[in-house]
C-alpha positions as a Python dict, from the first residue, in 0.01 Angstrom:
ca = {
    (1, 'M'): (0, 0, 0),
    (2, 'T'): (-278, -18, 243),
    (3, 'K'): (-196, 313, 402),
    (4, 'G'): (-192, 476, 58),
    (5, 'L'): (-533, 326, -37),
    (6, 'S'): (-673, 455, 300),
    (7, 'E'): (-555, 798, 240),
    (8, 'S'): (-691, 798, -107),
    (9, 'N'): (-1024, 678, 15),
    (10, 'T'): (-1047, 944, 305),
    (11, 'N'): (-958, 1209, 48),
    (12, 'Q'): (-1231, 1090, -195),
    (13, 'H'): (-1466, 1100, 117),
    (14, 'D'): (-1391, 1449, 202),
    (15, 'Q'): (-1413, 1575, -169),
    (16, 'I'): (-1748, 1430, -208),
    (17, 'R'): (-1890, 1567, 123),
    (18, 'Q'): (-1755, 1900, 31),
    (19, 'L'): (-1909, 1868, -316),
    (20, 'W'): (-2247, 1778, -143),
    (21, 'L'): (-2250, 2114, 41),
    (22, 'T'): (-2208, 2303, -271),
    (23, 'A'): (-2409, 2103, -525),
    (24, 'D'): (-2590, 2298, -796),
    (25, 'C'): (-2801, 2002, -900),
    (26, 'V'): (-2899, 1660, -729),
    (27, 'C'): (-3020, 1362, -910),
    (28, 'F'): (-3171, 1050, -746),
    (29, 'D'): (-3232, 716, -845),
    (30, 'V'): (-3606, 598, -749),
    (31, 'D'): (-3621, 215, -704),
    (32, 'S'): (-3466, 115, -384),
    (33, 'T'): (-3347, 478, -319),
    (34, 'V'): (-3631, 737, -335),
    (35, 'C'): (-3884, 461, -286),
    (36, 'V'): (-3840, 138, -72),
    (37, 'D'): (-3921, -113, -342),
    (38, 'E'): (-3819, -213, -697),
    (39, 'A'): (-4138, -117, -871),
    (40, 'I'): (-4105, -348, -1151),
    (41, 'D'): (-4049, -633, -910),
    (42, 'E'): (-4363, -536, -727),
    (43, 'L'): (-4570, -506, -1065),
    (44, 'A'): (-4444, -868, -1137),
    (45, 'K'): (-4584, -991, -807),
    (46, 'F'): (-4920, -817, -896),
    (47, 'Q'): (-4915, -1002, -1220),
    (48, 'Q'): (-4803, -1324, -1050),
    (49, 'V'): (-4465, -1370, -1215),
    (50, 'G'): (-4275, -1215, -932),
    (51, 'A'): (-3994, -1494, -883),
    (52, 'L'): (-3901, -1498, -1255),
    (53, 'V'): (-3883, -1130, -1294),
    (54, 'E'): (-3680, -1083, -944),
    (55, 'A'): (-3417, -1323, -1091),
    (56, 'I'): (-3381, -1113, -1402),
    (57, 'T'): (-3367, -788, -1189),
    (58, 'R'): (-3067, -931, -982),
    (59, 'N'): (-2877, -1015, -1303),
    (60, 'A'): (-2942, -670, -1455),
    (61, 'M'): (-2838, -498, -1118),
    (62, 'G'): (-2522, -718, -1103),
    (63, 'G'): (-2423, -609, -1460),
    (64, 'N'): (-2464, -940, -1598),
    (65, 'M'): (-2690, -837, -1885),
    (66, 'S'): (-2773, -512, -2066),
    (67, 'F'): (-3049, -299, -1906),
    (68, 'R'): (-3275, -288, -2244),
    (69, 'T'): (-3234, -686, -2268),
    (70, 'A'): (-3343, -713, -1910),
    (71, 'L'): (-3621, -469, -1937),
    (72, 'Q'): (-3750, -638, -2252),
    (73, 'A'): (-3741, -976, -2075),
    (74, 'R'): (-3914, -860, -1766),
    (75, 'L'): (-4190, -678, -1955),
    (76, 'N'): (-4247, -968, -2181),
    (77, 'L'): (-4325, -1199, -1864),
    (78, 'I'): (-4517, -916, -1697),
    (79, 'Q'): (-4737, -823, -1993),
    (80, 'P'): (-4885, -527, -1822),
    (81, 'T'): (-5211, -411, -1985),
    (82, 'R'): (-5321, -40, -1949),
    (83, 'Q'): (-5591, -167, -1709),
    (84, 'R'): (-5376, -365, -1491),
    (85, 'L'): (-5110, -106, -1470),
    (86, 'E'): (-5381, 147, -1354),
    (87, 'Q'): (-5490, -98, -1085),
    (88, 'F'): (-5163, -163, -965),
    (89, 'V'): (-5083, 207, -935),
    (90, 'K'): (-5402, 262, -753),
    (91, 'N'): (-5393, -20, -522),
    (92, 'H'): (-5005, -43, -449),
    (93, 'P'): (-4890, 312, -409),
    (94, 'S'): (-4522, 358, -397),
    (95, 'K'): (-4364, 386, -41),
    (96, 'L'): (-4114, 659, 14),
    (97, 'T'): (-3790, 587, 188),
    (98, 'D'): (-3772, 731, 529),
    (99, 'G'): (-3608, 1090, 510),
    (100, 'I'): (-3634, 1124, 147),
    (101, 'A'): (-3916, 1391, 160),
    (102, 'E'): (-3739, 1594, 423),
    (103, 'L'): (-3405, 1584, 227),
    (104, 'I'): (-3564, 1710, -108),
    (105, 'A'): (-3772, 1981, 80),
    (106, 'L'): (-3446, 2107, 212),
    (107, 'L'): (-3287, 2105, -131),
    (108, 'H'): (-3569, 2301, -273),
    (109, 'E'): (-3541, 2546, 2),
    (110, 'R'): (-3181, 2613, -110),
    (111, 'N'): (-3324, 2646, -473),
    (112, 'I'): (-3121, 2339, -584),
    (113, 'P'): (-3277, 2151, -878),
    (114, 'V'): (-3380, 1789, -790),
    (115, 'Y'): (-3419, 1525, -1078),
    (116, 'L'): (-3547, 1159, -1076),
    (117, 'I'): (-3349, 966, -1321),
    (118, 'T'): (-3461, 591, -1325),
    (119, 'G'): (-3525, 297, -1550),
    (120, 'G'): (-3880, 250, -1402),
    (121, 'F'): (-4188, 392, -1570),
    (122, 'H'): (-4343, 741, -1578),
    (123, 'S'): (-4695, 584, -1476),
    (124, 'I'): (-4544, 468, -1152),
    (125, 'V'): (-4272, 750, -1082),
    (126, 'D'): (-4472, 1072, -1191),
    (127, 'P'): (-4706, 1036, -883),
    (128, 'V'): (-4394, 1004, -670),
    (129, 'A'): (-4242, 1300, -834),
    (130, 'K'): (-4558, 1510, -785),
    (131, 'S'): (-4574, 1418, -395),
    (132, 'L'): (-4223, 1549, -369),
    (133, 'N'): (-4296, 1874, -540),
    (134, 'I'): (-4052, 1767, -842),
    (135, 'P'): (-4183, 1901, -1175),
    (136, 'L'): (-4253, 1631, -1427),
    (137, 'T'): (-4006, 1784, -1653),
    (138, 'N'): (-3748, 1675, -1414),
    (139, 'V'): (-3828, 1313, -1454),
    (140, 'F'): (-3630, 1085, -1667),
    (141, 'A'): (-3791, 761, -1707),
    (142, 'N'): (-3942, 501, -1936),
    (143, 'Q'): (-4263, 524, -2113),
    (144, 'L'): (-4482, 211, -2164),
    (145, 'L'): (-4675, 157, -2475),
    (146, 'F'): (-5026, 7, -2531),
    (147, 'N'): (-5215, -126, -2838),
    (148, 'E'): (-5576, 29, -2895),
    (149, 'D'): (-5724, -256, -2694),
    (150, 'G'): (-5505, -173, -2382),
    (151, 'S'): (-5270, -476, -2436),
    (152, 'Y'): (-4914, -433, -2377),
    (153, 'A'): (-4721, -310, -2696),
    (154, 'G'): (-4360, -245, -2555),
    (155, 'F'): (-4179, 57, -2444),
    (156, 'D'): (-4044, 386, -2606),
    (157, 'E'): (-3692, 310, -2706),
    (158, 'E'): (-3617, 665, -2753),
    (159, 'E'): (-3635, 739, -2403),
    (160, 'M'): (-3273, 803, -2255),
    (161, 'T'): (-3314, 547, -1974),
    (162, 'S'): (-3425, 256, -2201),
    (163, 'D'): (-3095, 127, -2237),
    (164, 'S'): (-2748, 63, -2047),
    (165, 'G'): (-2586, 409, -2011),
    (166, 'G'): (-2914, 578, -2008),
    (167, 'K'): (-2860, 748, -1668),
    (168, 'G'): (-2518, 877, -1783),
    (169, 'R'): (-2685, 1020, -2112),
    (170, 'A'): (-2940, 1186, -1892),
    (171, 'I'): (-2680, 1364, -1680),
    (172, 'E'): (-2483, 1475, -1980),
    (173, 'Y'): (-2790, 1607, -2133),
    (174, 'L'): (-2864, 1817, -1794),
    (175, 'K'): (-2494, 1947, -1774),
    (176, 'A'): (-2500, 2047, -2129),
    (177, 'K'): (-2849, 2217, -2126),
    (178, 'F'): (-2811, 2393, -1765),
    (179, 'G'): (-2447, 2405, -1714),
    (180, 'Y'): (-2439, 2242, -1408),
    (181, 'Q'): (-2093, 2207, -1252),
    (182, 'R'): (-2139, 2012, -913),
    (183, 'L'): (-2412, 1752, -1007),
    (184, 'I'): (-2452, 1481, -747),
    (185, 'M'): (-2616, 1139, -836),
    (186, 'I'): (-2753, 941, -536),
    (187, 'G'): (-2871, 583, -571),
    (188, 'D'): (-2811, 213, -476),
    (189, 'G'): (-2711, 48, -802),
    (190, 'A'): (-2400, 10, -1007),
    (191, 'T'): (-2578, 224, -1292),
    (192, 'D'): (-2586, 494, -1067),
    (193, 'M'): (-2226, 487, -980),
    (194, 'E'): (-2133, 466, -1328),
    (195, 'A'): (-2350, 774, -1458),
    (196, 'N'): (-2053, 1009, -1483),
    (197, 'A'): (-2188, 1257, -1243),
    (198, 'D'): (-1948, 1517, -1083),
    (199, 'G'): (-1999, 1317, -757),
    (200, 'F'): (-2177, 1001, -645),
    (201, 'I'): (-2320, 911, -305),
    (202, 'G'): (-2426, 539, -279),
    (203, 'F'): (-2732, 465, -77),
    (204, 'G'): (-2794, 155, 135),
    (205, 'G'): (-3099, 233, 309),
    (206, 'N'): (-3333, -40, 144),
    (207, 'V'): (-3072, -274, -2),
    (208, 'V'): (-2705, -286, 16),
    (209, 'R'): (-2510, -367, -301),
    (210, 'E'): (-2159, -484, -223),
    (211, 'L'): (-2020, -326, -544),
    (212, 'V'): (-2150, 18, -459),
    (213, 'R'): (-2084, -2, -73),
    (214, 'D'): (-1716, -100, -171),
    (215, 'N'): (-1652, 162, -430),
    (216, 'A'): (-1868, 465, -361),
    (217, 'P'): (-1660, 760, -237),
    (218, 'W'): (-1932, 812, 26),
    (219, 'F'): (-2200, 549, 113),
    (220, 'V'): (-2475, 624, 360),
    (221, 'N'): (-2765, 417, 491),
    (222, 'S'): (-2992, 695, 593),
    (223, 'F'): (-3105, 1014, 402),
    (224, 'Y'): (-3095, 1177, 744),
    (225, 'V'): (-2708, 1161, 715),
    (226, 'L'): (-2720, 1393, 411),
    (227, 'T'): (-2989, 1616, 537),
    (228, 'D'): (-2806, 1678, 876),
    (229, 'E'): (-2474, 1749, 680),
    (230, 'L'): (-2681, 2021, 493),
    (231, 'R'): (-2849, 2145, 804),
    (232, 'N'): (-2515, 2155, 1012),
    (233, 'N'): (-2358, 2361, 751),
    (234, 'L'): (-2652, 2607, 736),
    (235, 'L'): (-2697, 2651, 1129),
    (236, 'S'): (-2496, 2975, 1109),
    (237, 'T'): (-2699, 3108, 815),
    (238, 'V'): (-3050, 3002, 856),
    (239, 'P'): (-3317, 3061, 1132),
    (240, 'H'): (-3364, 2758, 1371),
    (241, 'R'): (-3621, 2502, 1234),
    (242, 'R'): (-3776, 2214, 1401),
    (243, 'S'): (-3557, 1916, 1362),
    (244, 'F'): (-3647, 1700, 1043),
    (245, 'H'): (-3636, 1396, 1270),
    (246, 'E'): (-3938, 1537, 1459),
    (247, 'R'): (-4166, 1569, 1157),
    (248, 'K'): (-4392, 1305, 1046),
    (249, 'Y'): (-4488, 1227, 695),
    (250, 'S'): (-4725, 994, 524),
    (251, 'T'): (-4496, 781, 299),
    (252, 'E'): (-4769, 644, 68),
    (253, 'I'): (-4821, 805, -269),
    (254, 'E'): (-5175, 866, -384),
    (255, 'A'): (-5235, 770, -750),
    (256, 'N'): (-5381, 1033, -962),
}
């Protein structure tokens, strides 16, 4: 039994590695994947309700409540006004995970479309996308709504990622619209693993979620692993380039 399971895991690992080398689309989660932190938790700290919101986030990531229920509960506690949100984005720029800029640059070099699919908010995620040269049309995120006086009014429930299964719906949409056959999803959470991509790579560089670590066909703790896998596969076909490990990038995103 153990041997059979081990062989099965090895086969899955080999299959996803091969799929990674031939991917025709790559989708990333944002919080704790592309970026170091969970943006909604950081916004909650900014609004001085951090501990309460983090508890709800943990329950949501563990699959103990629907995403929409958790999102509503967290935002009702945070009550982000338009002005406070703008202050947060300006004063607390998102920090990129080490190696993500290099990886996405390499994917762009290979003309592989890159998408961000997140339960986070456009106002926070869009500056991240711009910094990585990802078109805003390639961002699936939630839209906060405000009253005329700038007070919090809710969020757009028509957005695909506003409810449980939203990442899967976004991936189905992309595959139907563009015909992607080898779409890879990369993320740290159970919602990423369950998004019905052609292949899933679990990421634990910022936080390791046991469910993902134990069930992902390929689990990595550094984006450099994925970059090196692509670069090593390209050594015979592309000119020598300076090692990504030697490059230096700023990891803070300027607000617009």
